[in-house]
XYZ file of C-alpha atoms in Angstrom:
463
model
C -0.064 0.117 -0.031
C 2.942 2.259 0.652
C 3.565 2.636 -3.109
C -0.128 3.501 -3.642
C -0.327 6.230 -1.259
C 1.711 8.893 -3.232
C -0.521 8.252 -6.306
C -3.721 8.658 -4.240
C -2.262 11.760 -2.816
C -1.575 13.229 -6.120
C -4.984 12.455 -7.431
C -6.614 14.051 -4.498
C -4.239 17.225 -4.943
C -5.160 17.234 -8.810
C -8.769 17.278 -8.091
C -8.533 19.872 -5.420
C -6.407 22.216 -7.345
C -8.472 21.780 -10.580
C -11.403 22.923 -8.633
C -9.691 25.980 -7.286
C -8.008 27.037 -10.652
C -11.085 28.751 -12.088
C -11.561 30.892 -8.942
C -7.993 31.987 -9.096
C -8.418 32.658 -12.818
C -5.381 30.571 -13.534
C -4.843 27.781 -16.230
C -4.849 24.574 -14.279
C -1.591 23.297 -15.829
C 0.274 26.277 -14.414
C -1.013 25.814 -10.956
C -0.397 22.050 -11.045
C 3.170 22.589 -12.250
C 3.637 25.070 -9.431
C 2.142 22.800 -6.654
C 4.446 19.978 -7.985
C 7.379 22.198 -7.817
C 6.513 23.214 -4.063
C 6.148 19.573 -3.311
C 9.620 18.872 -4.691
C 11.123 21.331 -2.323
C 9.821 19.586 0.857
C 12.025 17.094 2.443
C 9.983 14.164 0.992
C 11.309 11.151 -0.975
C 12.099 12.368 -4.564
C 9.715 11.306 -7.278
C 11.684 10.180 -10.332
C 9.795 10.422 -13.614
C 11.035 7.486 -15.935
C 10.932 8.260 -19.642
C 9.563 4.851 -20.285
C 6.703 5.620 -18.159
C 5.953 8.711 -19.932
C 6.199 7.375 -23.585
C 4.506 4.137 -22.929
C 2.033 4.959 -20.081
C 0.938 8.482 -20.686
C 1.739 9.408 -24.268
C -0.452 6.829 -26.251
C -3.690 7.631 -24.598
C -3.080 11.347 -24.388
C -2.495 11.483 -28.088
C -5.411 9.120 -28.970
C -7.737 11.541 -26.813
C -6.527 14.591 -28.475
C -6.527 12.934 -32.095
C -9.948 11.629 -31.573
C -11.333 14.931 -30.541
C -9.494 16.414 -33.724
C -11.763 16.774 -36.673
C -10.529 14.977 -39.738
C -11.977 17.567 -41.812
C -10.137 20.253 -39.951
C -6.983 18.187 -40.146
C -7.209 17.873 -43.903
C -8.459 21.426 -44.395
C -5.532 22.912 -42.485
C -2.785 20.361 -43.430
C -0.502 22.869 -44.978
C -0.631 25.254 -41.767
C -0.180 22.167 -39.744
C 2.685 20.775 -41.710
C 4.527 24.140 -41.834
C 4.336 24.351 -37.997
C 4.732 20.742 -36.920
C 7.675 20.067 -39.487
C 8.977 23.327 -40.669
C 8.827 25.257 -37.517
C 10.335 22.302 -35.492
C 13.299 21.860 -37.783
C 13.924 25.693 -37.870
C 13.614 25.878 -34.045
C 15.955 23.057 -33.760
C 18.634 24.410 -35.828
C 18.295 27.904 -34.282
C 18.430 26.367 -30.667
C 21.438 24.283 -31.788
C 23.228 27.364 -33.020
C 22.723 29.458 -29.910
C 23.739 26.709 -27.601
C 26.889 25.955 -29.580
C 28.196 29.617 -29.736
C 26.912 30.760 -26.172
C 26.909 27.794 -23.865
C 30.330 26.611 -22.970
C 31.086 23.009 -23.896
C 28.019 22.491 -26.388
C 29.200 20.777 -29.589
C 26.848 21.066 -32.746
C 25.514 17.433 -32.326
C 24.598 18.226 -28.613
C 23.268 21.571 -29.639
C 20.864 19.715 -32.073
C 19.977 17.231 -29.235
C 18.854 20.199 -26.851
C 17.022 21.910 -30.096
C 15.006 18.780 -30.873
C 14.082 18.307 -27.099
C 12.617 21.957 -26.554
C 11.389 22.570 -30.200
C 7.890 20.914 -29.996
C 5.118 22.682 -28.259
C 3.155 20.161 -26.145
C -0.459 18.815 -27.070
C -1.595 18.672 -23.488
C -0.397 21.874 -22.627
C -1.872 23.696 -25.707
C -5.294 22.184 -25.387
C -5.399 22.602 -21.723
C -4.445 26.308 -21.573
C -6.611 27.386 -24.725
C -9.743 25.378 -23.437
C -12.582 27.602 -22.513
C -11.049 30.784 -23.853
C -13.596 31.063 -27.027
C -10.777 31.018 -29.571
C -11.965 30.690 -33.151
C -12.272 27.088 -34.381
C -9.554 27.651 -37.145
C -6.917 28.617 -34.434
C -7.597 25.654 -32.127
C -7.817 23.304 -34.982
C -4.403 24.398 -36.148
C -2.817 24.423 -32.781
C -4.199 20.869 -31.987
C -3.207 19.426 -35.327
C 0.497 21.066 -34.769
C 0.895 19.697 -31.293
C -0.145 16.134 -32.576
C 2.322 15.797 -35.276
C 5.146 17.883 -34.155
C 6.171 15.320 -31.355
C 7.063 12.863 -34.152
C 9.175 15.400 -36.024
C 10.981 16.353 -32.902
C 11.504 12.849 -31.657
C 12.864 11.610 -34.979
C 15.303 14.533 -35.078
C 16.149 13.652 -31.521
C 16.963 10.222 -32.271
C 19.355 10.980 -34.899
C 21.025 13.988 -32.785
C 21.612 11.639 -29.910
C 23.052 8.967 -32.203
C 25.609 11.465 -33.428
C 26.629 12.465 -30.084
C 27.052 8.841 -29.005
C 28.841 7.596 -32.129
C 30.565 10.732 -33.116
C 29.252 10.478 -36.635
C 26.234 11.871 -38.432
C 25.124 11.535 -42.087
C 22.590 14.017 -43.033
C 21.220 12.268 -46.271
C 20.703 9.180 -44.500
C 18.948 10.914 -41.354
C 16.738 12.797 -43.900
C 15.855 9.583 -45.793
C 15.157 7.865 -42.430
C 13.068 10.888 -41.251
C 10.519 10.323 -44.122
C 10.588 6.637 -43.747
C 9.986 6.587 -40.105
C 7.285 9.287 -40.350
C 5.439 7.726 -43.379
C 5.601 4.448 -41.828
C 3.953 5.603 -38.591
C 1.287 7.216 -40.639
C 0.481 4.135 -42.794
C 0.280 1.871 -39.758
C -1.955 4.370 -37.939
C -4.267 4.363 -41.018
C -4.411 0.602 -41.381
C -5.034 -0.060 -37.669
C -7.644 2.791 -37.639
C -9.815 0.955 -40.450
C -9.234 -2.457 -38.710
C -10.315 -1.145 -35.200
C -13.192 0.378 -36.765
C -14.331 -2.819 -38.375
C -13.873 -4.578 -35.107
C -15.782 -1.957 -33.037
C -18.688 -2.018 -35.476
C -19.369 -5.608 -34.441
C -19.068 -5.010 -30.601
C -22.594 -4.711 -29.057
C -21.668 -3.910 -25.600
C -20.771 -0.438 -24.816
C -18.341 -1.237 -21.978
C -16.303 -3.561 -24.229
C -16.085 -1.052 -27.146
C -14.915 1.477 -24.604
C -12.262 -0.911 -23.091
C -11.030 -1.470 -26.821
C -10.415 2.318 -27.097
C -8.320 2.176 -24.069
C -6.039 -0.624 -25.263
C -5.666 0.371 -29.000
C -3.527 3.386 -28.355
C -0.831 1.183 -26.649
C -1.071 -1.433 -29.438
C -0.516 1.081 -32.245
C 2.316 2.742 -30.367
C 4.108 -0.488 -29.586
C 3.532 -2.035 -32.937
C 4.987 1.014 -34.917
C 8.001 1.403 -32.700
C 8.792 -2.322 -33.031
C 8.618 -2.065 -36.710
C 10.923 0.978 -36.577
C 8.218 3.503 -37.332
C 6.836 6.626 -35.545
C 4.624 5.439 -32.728
C 3.373 8.923 -32.157
C 2.044 9.282 -35.746
C 0.622 5.690 -35.565
C -1.623 6.759 -32.550
C -2.379 10.085 -34.181
C -3.656 8.797 -37.456
C -5.550 5.746 -35.864
C -7.392 8.108 -33.633
C -8.225 10.319 -36.597
C -9.573 7.575 -38.631
C -11.649 6.151 -35.607
C -12.921 9.658 -34.980
C -13.819 10.086 -38.568
C -15.962 6.716 -38.597
C -17.295 7.109 -34.957
C -20.796 7.897 -36.303
C -20.716 4.493 -37.950
C -19.295 2.198 -35.486
C -20.833 3.578 -32.262
C -24.385 3.812 -31.177
C -25.780 6.393 -28.755
C -25.032 4.299 -25.567
C -21.507 3.444 -26.714
C -20.709 6.978 -27.693
C -22.071 8.450 -24.346
C -20.049 5.946 -22.319
C -16.880 6.274 -24.375
C -17.098 10.120 -24.158
C -17.630 10.117 -20.399
C -14.812 7.534 -19.763
C -12.264 9.601 -21.802
C -13.193 12.836 -20.199
C -12.440 11.369 -16.716
C -9.463 9.404 -17.771
C -7.972 12.075 -19.891
C -8.541 14.630 -17.109
C -6.610 12.561 -14.647
C -3.687 11.761 -17.016
C -3.352 15.402 -17.987
C -3.335 16.589 -14.318
C -0.874 14.007 -13.233
C 1.556 15.000 -16.227
C 1.614 18.473 -15.003
C 2.215 17.667 -11.399
C 4.944 15.118 -12.085
C 6.680 17.857 -14.222
C 6.954 20.087 -11.094
C 7.877 17.088 -9.041
C 11.092 16.796 -11.182
C 12.469 20.105 -9.862
C 14.688 18.337 -7.344
C 15.963 15.584 -9.573
C 16.687 18.194 -12.227
C 18.742 20.534 -10.026
C 20.375 17.738 -7.986
C 22.751 16.757 -10.816
C 24.164 20.339 -10.840
C 26.774 21.558 -8.658
C 25.825 24.246 -5.940
C 27.366 26.972 -8.099
C 26.376 25.690 -11.518
C 22.593 26.076 -11.320
C 22.475 29.817 -11.676
C 24.330 30.134 -14.909
C 22.584 27.138 -16.288
C 19.139 28.832 -15.406
C 20.368 31.824 -17.340
C 21.230 29.716 -20.294
C 17.773 28.152 -20.084
C 16.033 31.493 -20.053
C 18.081 32.485 -23.266
C 16.965 29.374 -25.002
C 13.399 30.145 -23.868
C 13.531 33.481 -25.440
C 14.973 32.186 -28.491
C 12.284 29.576 -28.899
C 9.423 31.901 -28.486
C 11.079 34.604 -30.959
C 11.638 31.799 -33.420
C 7.938 30.988 -33.323
C 6.931 34.556 -33.562
C 9.438 35.059 -36.381
C 8.081 32.101 -38.343
C 4.266 32.371 -38.102
C 3.879 35.903 -39.364
C 6.120 35.655 -42.721
C 4.959 32.023 -43.618
C 1.211 33.076 -43.192
C 1.784 36.137 -45.361
C 3.588 34.171 -47.963
C 0.738 31.506 -48.062
C -1.844 34.345 -48.305
C 0.117 35.960 -51.272
C 0.424 32.519 -52.950
C -3.278 31.718 -52.286
C -4.276 35.134 -53.665
C -1.964 34.820 -56.614
C -3.665 31.625 -57.872
C -7.136 32.923 -57.368
C -6.340 36.400 -58.448
C -7.562 37.899 -55.311
C -6.135 39.040 -51.979
C -6.596 36.886 -48.930
C -6.866 38.821 -45.552
C -4.499 37.734 -42.756
C -5.923 38.366 -39.369
C -2.982 39.615 -37.387
C -4.615 39.136 -34.099
C -5.143 35.405 -34.880
C -1.706 34.937 -36.185
C -0.214 36.403 -32.778
C -2.420 34.025 -30.652
C -1.199 31.148 -32.898
C 2.360 32.197 -32.501
C 1.986 32.883 -28.614
C 0.478 29.417 -27.844
C 3.716 27.457 -27.967
C 3.672 25.972 -24.407
C 6.128 23.089 -23.764
C 5.345 20.052 -21.715
C 6.026 16.501 -20.586
C 7.382 15.239 -23.930
C 10.243 17.792 -23.795
C 10.945 16.517 -20.161
C 10.600 12.894 -20.966
C 12.996 13.041 -24.042
C 15.695 14.964 -21.764
C 15.310 12.339 -19.122
C 15.787 9.598 -21.884
C 19.345 10.925 -22.865
C 21.752 7.894 -22.500
C 24.186 8.051 -19.572
C 27.194 7.072 -21.533
C 28.699 7.559 -25.108
C 30.810 5.177 -27.268
C 33.865 4.275 -25.087
C 31.981 4.382 -21.714
C 32.561 8.272 -21.372
C 29.417 9.919 -19.695
C 27.010 11.695 -21.774
C 28.350 15.362 -22.240
C 26.447 18.032 -20.226
C 23.532 15.745 -19.431
C 22.520 17.589 -16.271
C 22.766 20.816 -18.042
C 20.503 19.669 -20.909
C 17.995 18.510 -18.334
C 17.935 21.892 -16.360
C 17.708 24.028 -19.510
C 14.742 21.881 -20.689
C 12.970 22.106 -17.278
C 13.587 26.009 -17.456
C 12.053 26.419 -20.905
C 9.124 24.287 -19.786
C 8.415 26.417 -16.606
C 9.006 29.709 -18.732
C 6.698 28.694 -21.553
C 3.958 27.284 -19.383
C 4.139 30.275 -16.754
C 4.823 33.222 -19.158
C 2.661 32.218 -22.133
C 0.227 30.160 -20.125
C -0.663 33.010 -17.998
C -0.504 35.847 -20.612
C -2.329 33.978 -23.280
C -6.030 34.474 -21.881
C -5.282 38.107 -21.431
C -3.983 38.498 -24.856
C -7.083 36.516 -26.208
C -9.556 38.877 -24.261
C -7.469 42.088 -24.918
C -7.223 41.455 -28.670
C -10.935 40.061 -29.051
C -9.847 36.938 -30.618
C -12.957 35.078 -29.706
C -15.948 33.736 -31.505
C -19.245 35.575 -30.931
C -21.546 33.787 -28.573
C -23.943 31.345 -30.278
C -21.683 30.911 -33.379
C -21.815 27.292 -34.593
C -19.363 25.575 -36.830
C -20.459 23.644 -39.962
C -19.854 20.274 -38.245
C -22.068 21.345 -35.133
C -24.816 22.402 -37.468
C -24.586 19.062 -39.488
C -24.536 17.103 -36.084
C -27.782 18.896 -34.937
C -29.527 18.121 -38.320
C -28.478 14.426 -37.964
C -29.879 14.336 -34.451
C -33.193 15.971 -35.487
C -33.480 13.384 -38.462
C -32.980 10.475 -36.039
C -35.510 11.927 -33.758
C -38.087 12.317 -36.399
C -37.421 8.875 -37.557
C -37.875 7.504 -34.010
C -41.206 9.310 -33.586
C -42.626 7.221 -36.585
C -41.569 3.811 -34.818
C -43.869 1.380 -32.786
C -42.056 2.138 -29.421
C -42.865 5.938 -29.917
C -46.391 5.368 -30.869
C -46.800 3.243 -27.810
C -45.324 5.951 -25.552
C -47.194 9.073 -26.775
C -50.557 9.828 -28.622
C -50.313 10.688 -32.214
C -51.336 14.324 -31.738
C -48.157 14.864 -29.466
C -45.999 13.136 -31.867
C -47.330 15.353 -34.884
C -46.529 18.378 -32.868
C -43.036 17.222 -32.050
C -42.422 16.377 -35.841
C -43.668 19.773 -36.855
C -41.203 21.487 -34.282
C -38.334 19.341 -35.442
C -39.040 19.831 -39.280
C -38.923 23.504 -38.569
C -35.566 23.391 -36.823
C -34.195 21.225 -39.681
C -35.428 23.630 -42.406
C -33.683 26.600 -40.557
C -30.447 24.377 -40.203
C -30.651 23.465 -43.827
C-alpha cells in the first residue's frame, strides 16, 4: 500500500487544485506545475519520472484522446498550416537553438546543440489544449494548434533520435538521416491508418458499450508499440489511428457506446493530464540535484536564453509564412486573402512546452561510445526544465489576457458547420424515431405530430 499512497495523494491534489484554478483565474496546468514544484522542495522522498513511463503509459492515451477529438475535416483542411508548424517550424527551431547553444553555452558541440534543439522545439499537445480550453478561440486557430501539437512530437522525436546517435557515435550522415526521417514518419502514418480501419471494423461488431470503451483504451498502446517495434513513428501511428476512428465514429458507435466512451475519456484524460503537469513540477529536485551548488544559476540563465529564442523563433516564423501563403493563395485565385494579425499572434504565442520535452531529456543515455559520460547531460535537463516552466508560466498566464485584449474570440452562439450538421443528424434521427412502434406506444399521435412539426422547422432553418 505504501507505493499507492503517493498516487492517491497526487490524485486528490489534482482534483482539489483543478477545482480551485477557475476561482484563481489561472490555467490549471500552471497551478499544477507550481504545486508539484513546491512539493519537490519539501523534505520528502524524491519522485523520479521514468521516460519509459511517459512514452508508454502517458503518451499513447493522451495522443489518442487529442486526435479523436480532432476533426478529420479540419486536419485535412488546414494540413498546410499544420505541416509548416509541425515540421518546418520544429526543424527551424531545432537548428536555431543548436546554433545558440553552440556559440553561447560552454562545451556545447553542434550535435549536442541539435539534441537540445530537438528536445525543446515541439509545443506540447496537452499544454496547448489545456491552456486554450474555454477561451472561446476561433475554431480555425484551435484546430491548427491541436493538429500541430499532434504531429510535431513525431518530427522532434525523430530529429532527437538522430542527434543523440551523432553524439553517442561521433558520426552523422545528413542524407541518411533525412531519408530515415520520411521513412519513419510515413511508416507511422500508414500503420495508424491501417489500424484505424481495422479497429473501426472490429468496433462496429461490438454490441456492448463497456467492451467497446475498453477497446479504445487498449488500441493506443497497441498502435504505439507495434509502430515502434517496426521502426516507425509510434506517435504518428496513434495520431492517425485516432483520426480515422474519430472520422468513422458515427458508423461504429451507437448512442449508448458514444456516451459511455465520451464520459470515460473525459475522466481518464483529465486524470492523466493533471498527473502529467504535477509530475513535471515534481522533477524540480531531480533536475537540479545533478548540478553543482554554483552551476545552477548560470544554467538557469542559459535556459532563459533558450526560452526567449524558442519563443522569438515561433513569432518570427508564423507571420512571414502566413503572409507568404496568403500571397500565393491570392495570386492563384487572383484575389487578396486577408490575414488576421490578431489570430496570427495568438497562434504564435500558444507554444507551451510540456511533458514530452522533459521525457526526451530524461531519456538521454548516460554514456557515449567508449564508456564516457554523456556530455553535459544534467545541463540539458536543467535547460529543458527552465524552458518548460518559462513557456507554461509566461505564455500560459498571458495567453488568456491576450485573447480577451485582442478580442480573438468567437461571437456567442456561433456554430461551426460540423456542429450544425450534427444537430441536423440528431433531428433526422428523432423524426425517424417518432414514426416507430415504441414511440407510438409511448405518446399519442397528436403529441408526436406536434413534435415532428417543431423538429421539421428546426431542420429547415439548419438546412
